Amino acid sequence: LLVPLGGLVTFDPKLDKDELLTDVVVLREDILQVRLDPNNPGRLLLTGKAAGLTQLTLALKDRPKRVYDVIVQ
């Protein structure tokens, strides 16, 4: 995923209807801020805070975790 420095990106992980998001973990919170979209809880709002590389991990109930590499530039 690519997020502009100081920018906001809406990310839709395209979860199935039976997939429940239980946790969102950002490896480097100094690089990336993540919030749930208040208008659509199935989407995430990603904000680039500093240039660099981090990982975004989505934990799902009774499913394998999804891990995404995120570049902020």
Short mmCIF file of N, CA, C and O in Angstrom, two decimals:
data_model
loop_
_atom_site.label_atom_id
_atom_site.label_comp_id
_atom_site.label_asym_id
_atom_site.label_seq_id
_atom_site.Cartn_x
_atom_site.Cartn_y
_atom_site.Cartn_z
N LEU A 1 0.84 -1.17 0.00
CA LEU A 1 0.00 0.00 0.00
C LEU A 1 0.89 1.23 0.00
O LEU A 1 1.92 1.25 0.64
N LEU A 2 0.45 2.26 -0.68
CA LEU A 2 1.18 3.52 -0.76
C LEU A 2 0.32 4.64 -0.17
O LEU A 2 -0.82 4.82 -0.58
N VAL A 3 0.88 5.35 0.80
CA VAL A 3 0.17 6.45 1.46
C VAL A 3 1.05 7.69 1.34
O VAL A 3 2.23 7.66 1.68
N PRO A 4 0.48 8.80 0.87
CA PRO A 4 1.28 10.02 0.77
C PRO A 4 1.58 10.61 2.15
O PRO A 4 0.74 10.55 3.05
N LEU A 5 2.77 11.17 2.29
CA LEU A 5 3.17 11.83 3.52
C LEU A 5 2.23 13.00 3.79
O LEU A 5 2.02 13.85 2.93
N GLY A 6 1.59 13.00 4.96
CA GLY A 6 0.64 14.04 5.30
C GLY A 6 -0.72 13.86 4.65
O GLY A 6 -1.62 14.68 4.82
N GLY A 7 -0.89 12.76 3.91
CA GLY A 7 -2.14 12.52 3.19
C GLY A 7 -3.01 11.49 3.86
O GLY A 7 -2.60 10.81 4.80
N LEU A 8 -4.22 11.38 3.37
CA LEU A 8 -5.21 10.45 3.90
C LEU A 8 -5.67 9.53 2.77
O LEU A 8 -6.01 10.00 1.69
N VAL A 9 -5.65 8.21 3.04
CA VAL A 9 -6.07 7.22 2.06
C VAL A 9 -7.15 6.35 2.69
O VAL A 9 -7.02 5.92 3.84
N THR A 10 -8.21 6.09 1.94
CA THR A 10 -9.23 5.14 2.39
C THR A 10 -8.86 3.77 1.85
O THR A 10 -8.66 3.60 0.66
N PHE A 11 -8.73 2.80 2.76
CA PHE A 11 -8.33 1.44 2.39
C PHE A 11 -9.47 0.48 2.68
O PHE A 11 -9.97 0.41 3.80
N ASP A 12 -9.89 -0.24 1.65
CA ASP A 12 -10.94 -1.25 1.79
C ASP A 12 -10.30 -2.62 1.66
O ASP A 12 -9.93 -3.03 0.56
N PRO A 13 -10.14 -3.37 2.77
CA PRO A 13 -9.52 -4.69 2.70
C PRO A 13 -10.42 -5.76 2.09
O PRO A 13 -10.02 -6.91 1.97
N LYS A 14 -11.62 -5.36 1.67
CA LYS A 14 -12.58 -6.26 1.01
C LYS A 14 -12.82 -7.53 1.84
O LYS A 14 -12.65 -8.65 1.37
N LEU A 15 -13.25 -7.31 3.07
CA LEU A 15 -13.59 -8.42 3.95
C LEU A 15 -14.90 -9.06 3.51
O LEU A 15 -15.83 -8.36 3.10
N ASP A 16 -14.96 -10.39 3.59
CA ASP A 16 -16.21 -11.09 3.32
C ASP A 16 -17.22 -10.77 4.43
O ASP A 16 -16.84 -10.36 5.53
N LYS A 17 -18.49 -11.01 4.16
CA LYS A 17 -19.53 -10.70 5.14
C LYS A 17 -19.35 -11.49 6.43
O LYS A 17 -19.74 -11.03 7.50
N ASP A 18 -18.75 -12.69 6.36
CA ASP A 18 -18.56 -13.51 7.55
C ASP A 18 -17.21 -13.26 8.23
O ASP A 18 -16.90 -13.89 9.22
N GLU A 19 -16.40 -12.31 7.72
CA GLU A 19 -15.12 -11.98 8.34
C GLU A 19 -15.29 -10.78 9.26
O GLU A 19 -15.74 -9.72 8.84
N LEU A 20 -14.92 -10.96 10.52
CA LEU A 20 -15.06 -9.91 11.52
C LEU A 20 -13.68 -9.41 11.92
O LEU A 20 -12.84 -10.18 12.39
N LEU A 21 -13.45 -8.12 11.74
CA LEU A 21 -12.19 -7.49 12.11
C LEU A 21 -12.15 -7.35 13.63
O LEU A 21 -13.03 -6.74 14.23
N THR A 22 -11.13 -7.95 14.26
CA THR A 22 -11.04 -7.91 15.73
C THR A 22 -9.93 -6.98 16.22
O THR A 22 -10.00 -6.50 17.35
N ASP A 23 -8.91 -6.72 15.40
CA ASP A 23 -7.82 -5.85 15.83
C ASP A 23 -7.06 -5.33 14.62
O ASP A 23 -6.99 -6.00 13.59
N VAL A 24 -6.50 -4.14 14.78
CA VAL A 24 -5.65 -3.53 13.75
C VAL A 24 -4.35 -3.15 14.44
O VAL A 24 -4.37 -2.44 15.45
N VAL A 25 -3.23 -3.64 13.92
CA VAL A 25 -1.92 -3.38 14.52
C VAL A 25 -1.02 -2.72 13.48
O VAL A 25 -0.90 -3.21 12.36
N VAL A 26 -0.41 -1.61 13.87
CA VAL A 26 0.56 -0.91 13.03
C VAL A 26 1.93 -1.09 13.67
O VAL A 26 2.12 -0.75 14.84
N LEU A 27 2.88 -1.62 12.90
CA LEU A 27 4.22 -1.86 13.43
C LEU A 27 4.91 -0.57 13.85
O LEU A 27 5.53 -0.50 14.90
N ARG A 28 4.79 0.46 13.04
CA ARG A 28 5.44 1.76 13.32
C ARG A 28 4.39 2.86 13.33
O ARG A 28 4.06 3.43 12.29
N GLU A 29 3.85 3.15 14.51
CA GLU A 29 2.81 4.17 14.63
C GLU A 29 3.34 5.58 14.41
O GLU A 29 2.56 6.51 14.22
N ASP A 30 4.67 5.74 14.44
CA ASP A 30 5.25 7.04 14.13
C ASP A 30 5.20 7.33 12.62
O ASP A 30 5.34 8.46 12.20
N ILE A 31 4.99 6.29 11.81
CA ILE A 31 4.93 6.42 10.35
C ILE A 31 3.49 6.46 9.85
O ILE A 31 3.15 7.22 8.96
N LEU A 32 2.62 5.63 10.43
CA LEU A 32 1.26 5.47 9.92
C LEU A 32 0.24 5.51 11.04
O LEU A 32 0.41 4.86 12.07
N GLN A 33 -0.83 6.27 10.83
CA GLN A 33 -1.97 6.28 11.75
C GLN A 33 -3.14 5.61 11.05
O GLN A 33 -3.38 5.87 9.86
N VAL A 34 -3.86 4.76 11.77
CA VAL A 34 -5.00 4.04 11.20
C VAL A 34 -6.22 4.26 12.09
O VAL A 34 -6.15 4.16 13.31
N ARG A 35 -7.36 4.56 11.43
CA ARG A 35 -8.64 4.71 12.13
C ARG A 35 -9.70 3.98 11.32
O ARG A 35 -9.59 3.88 10.09
N LEU A 36 -10.74 3.52 11.99
CA LEU A 36 -11.90 2.97 11.27
C LEU A 36 -12.66 4.13 10.63
O LEU A 36 -12.79 5.20 11.22
N ASP A 37 -13.15 3.90 9.43
CA ASP A 37 -13.96 4.91 8.75
C ASP A 37 -15.31 4.99 9.46
O ASP A 37 -16.04 4.00 9.53
N PRO A 38 -15.67 6.15 10.03
CA PRO A 38 -16.94 6.25 10.75
C PRO A 38 -18.16 6.05 9.86
O PRO A 38 -19.23 5.68 10.33
N ASN A 39 -18.01 6.28 8.56
CA ASN A 39 -19.12 6.10 7.62
C ASN A 39 -19.24 4.68 7.09
O ASN A 39 -20.28 4.30 6.56
N ASN A 40 -18.16 3.90 7.21
CA ASN A 40 -18.16 2.52 6.73
C ASN A 40 -17.14 1.74 7.55
O ASN A 40 -15.95 1.77 7.24
N PRO A 41 -17.56 1.02 8.61
CA PRO A 41 -16.62 0.34 9.48
C PRO A 41 -15.83 -0.78 8.80
O PRO A 41 -14.89 -1.31 9.38
N GLY A 42 -16.16 -1.12 7.57
CA GLY A 42 -15.38 -2.12 6.84
C GLY A 42 -14.16 -1.52 6.16
O GLY A 42 -13.35 -2.24 5.60
N ARG A 43 -14.03 -0.19 6.22
CA ARG A 43 -12.89 0.48 5.60
C ARG A 43 -12.02 1.14 6.67
O ARG A 43 -12.49 1.44 7.76
N LEU A 44 -10.76 1.37 6.31
CA LEU A 44 -9.81 2.01 7.21
C LEU A 44 -9.32 3.31 6.61
O LEU A 44 -9.15 3.41 5.39
N LEU A 45 -9.07 4.28 7.46
CA LEU A 45 -8.50 5.56 7.04
C LEU A 45 -7.03 5.56 7.44
O LEU A 45 -6.71 5.44 8.63
N LEU A 46 -6.15 5.66 6.46
CA LEU A 46 -4.71 5.62 6.69
C LEU A 46 -4.14 7.01 6.50
O LEU A 46 -4.37 7.65 5.47
N THR A 47 -3.38 7.48 7.49
CA THR A 47 -2.75 8.79 7.42
C THR A 47 -1.24 8.63 7.50
O THR A 47 -0.73 7.99 8.44
N GLY A 48 -0.52 9.21 6.53
CA GLY A 48 0.93 9.16 6.54
C GLY A 48 1.51 10.23 7.45
O GLY A 48 1.32 11.41 7.21
N LYS A 49 2.19 9.81 8.52
CA LYS A 49 2.74 10.75 9.50
C LYS A 49 4.21 11.07 9.27
O LYS A 49 4.66 12.16 9.59
N ALA A 50 4.98 10.10 8.76
CA ALA A 50 6.41 10.28 8.49
C ALA A 50 6.79 9.34 7.35
O ALA A 50 6.17 8.29 7.18
N ALA A 51 7.78 9.72 6.59
CA ALA A 51 8.22 8.88 5.48
C ALA A 51 8.86 7.60 6.01
O ALA A 51 9.58 7.62 7.01
N GLY A 52 8.53 6.47 5.37
CA GLY A 52 9.13 5.21 5.78
C GLY A 52 8.27 4.01 5.40
O GLY A 52 7.26 4.13 4.70
N LEU A 53 8.70 2.85 5.89
CA LEU A 53 8.04 1.58 5.62
C LEU A 53 7.54 1.00 6.93
O LEU A 53 8.23 1.02 7.94
N THR A 54 6.31 0.48 6.91
CA THR A 54 5.76 -0.17 8.09
C THR A 54 4.86 -1.32 7.65
O THR A 54 4.69 -1.56 6.45
N GLN A 55 4.30 -2.02 8.61
CA GLN A 55 3.35 -3.09 8.31
C GLN A 55 2.03 -2.83 9.03
O GLN A 55 2.01 -2.34 10.16
N LEU A 56 0.97 -3.17 8.34
CA LEU A 56 -0.38 -3.08 8.87
C LEU A 56 -0.92 -4.50 8.96
O LEU A 56 -0.94 -5.22 7.95
N THR A 57 -1.31 -4.92 10.16
CA THR A 57 -1.82 -6.27 10.36
C THR A 57 -3.29 -6.19 10.78
O THR A 57 -3.63 -5.47 11.72
N LEU A 58 -4.13 -6.93 10.07
CA LEU A 58 -5.54 -7.02 10.40
C LEU A 58 -5.81 -8.39 10.99
O LEU A 58 -5.58 -9.42 10.34
N ALA A 59 -6.30 -8.41 12.22
CA ALA A 59 -6.66 -9.67 12.88
C ALA A 59 -8.14 -9.90 12.65
O ALA A 59 -8.96 -9.00 12.87
N LEU A 60 -8.48 -11.10 12.21
CA LEU A 60 -9.86 -11.46 11.92
C LEU A 60 -10.29 -12.61 12.81
O LEU A 60 -9.50 -13.50 13.12
N LYS A 61 -11.54 -12.59 13.22
CA LYS A 61 -12.06 -13.66 14.08
C LYS A 61 -12.10 -14.98 13.31
O LYS A 61 -12.71 -15.06 12.24
N ASP A 62 -11.43 -15.99 13.88
CA ASP A 62 -11.40 -17.35 13.33
C ASP A 62 -10.84 -17.41 11.90
O ASP A 62 -11.18 -18.32 11.14
N ARG A 63 -9.99 -16.46 11.53
CA ARG A 63 -9.37 -16.42 10.20
C ARG A 63 -7.90 -16.07 10.36
O ARG A 63 -7.51 -15.47 11.35
N PRO A 64 -7.09 -16.39 9.35
CA PRO A 64 -5.68 -15.97 9.41
C PRO A 64 -5.56 -14.45 9.35
O PRO A 64 -6.42 -13.77 8.77
N LYS A 65 -4.51 -13.94 9.96
CA LYS A 65 -4.24 -12.51 9.92
C LYS A 65 -3.89 -12.10 8.49
O LYS A 65 -3.34 -12.89 7.72
N ARG A 66 -4.18 -10.86 8.17
CA ARG A 66 -3.77 -10.28 6.88
C ARG A 66 -2.71 -9.23 7.19
O ARG A 66 -2.93 -8.36 8.02
N VAL A 67 -1.59 -9.32 6.50
CA VAL A 67 -0.48 -8.40 6.72
C VAL A 67 -0.21 -7.65 5.43
O VAL A 67 -0.08 -8.25 4.36
N TYR A 68 -0.11 -6.33 5.54
CA TYR A 68 0.14 -5.46 4.39
C TYR A 68 1.38 -4.62 4.65
O TYR A 68 1.53 -4.08 5.75
N ASP A 69 2.26 -4.53 3.67
CA ASP A 69 3.38 -3.59 3.74
C ASP A 69 2.85 -2.22 3.30
O ASP A 69 2.13 -2.12 2.31
N VAL A 70 3.24 -1.19 4.04
CA VAL A 70 2.77 0.17 3.75
C VAL A 70 4.00 1.08 3.60
O VAL A 70 4.86 1.10 4.48
N ILE A 71 4.03 1.81 2.49
CA ILE A 71 5.07 2.79 2.27
C ILE A 71 4.44 4.16 2.37
O ILE A 71 3.43 4.44 1.70
N VAL A 72 5.02 5.01 3.21
CA VAL A 72 4.60 6.41 3.30
C VAL A 72 5.70 7.23 2.66
O VAL A 72 6.86 7.13 3.02
N GLN A 73 5.30 8.04 1.65
CA GLN A 73 6.29 8.87 0.96
C GLN A 73 5.66 10.15 0.48
O GLN A 73 4.49 10.26 0.35
#
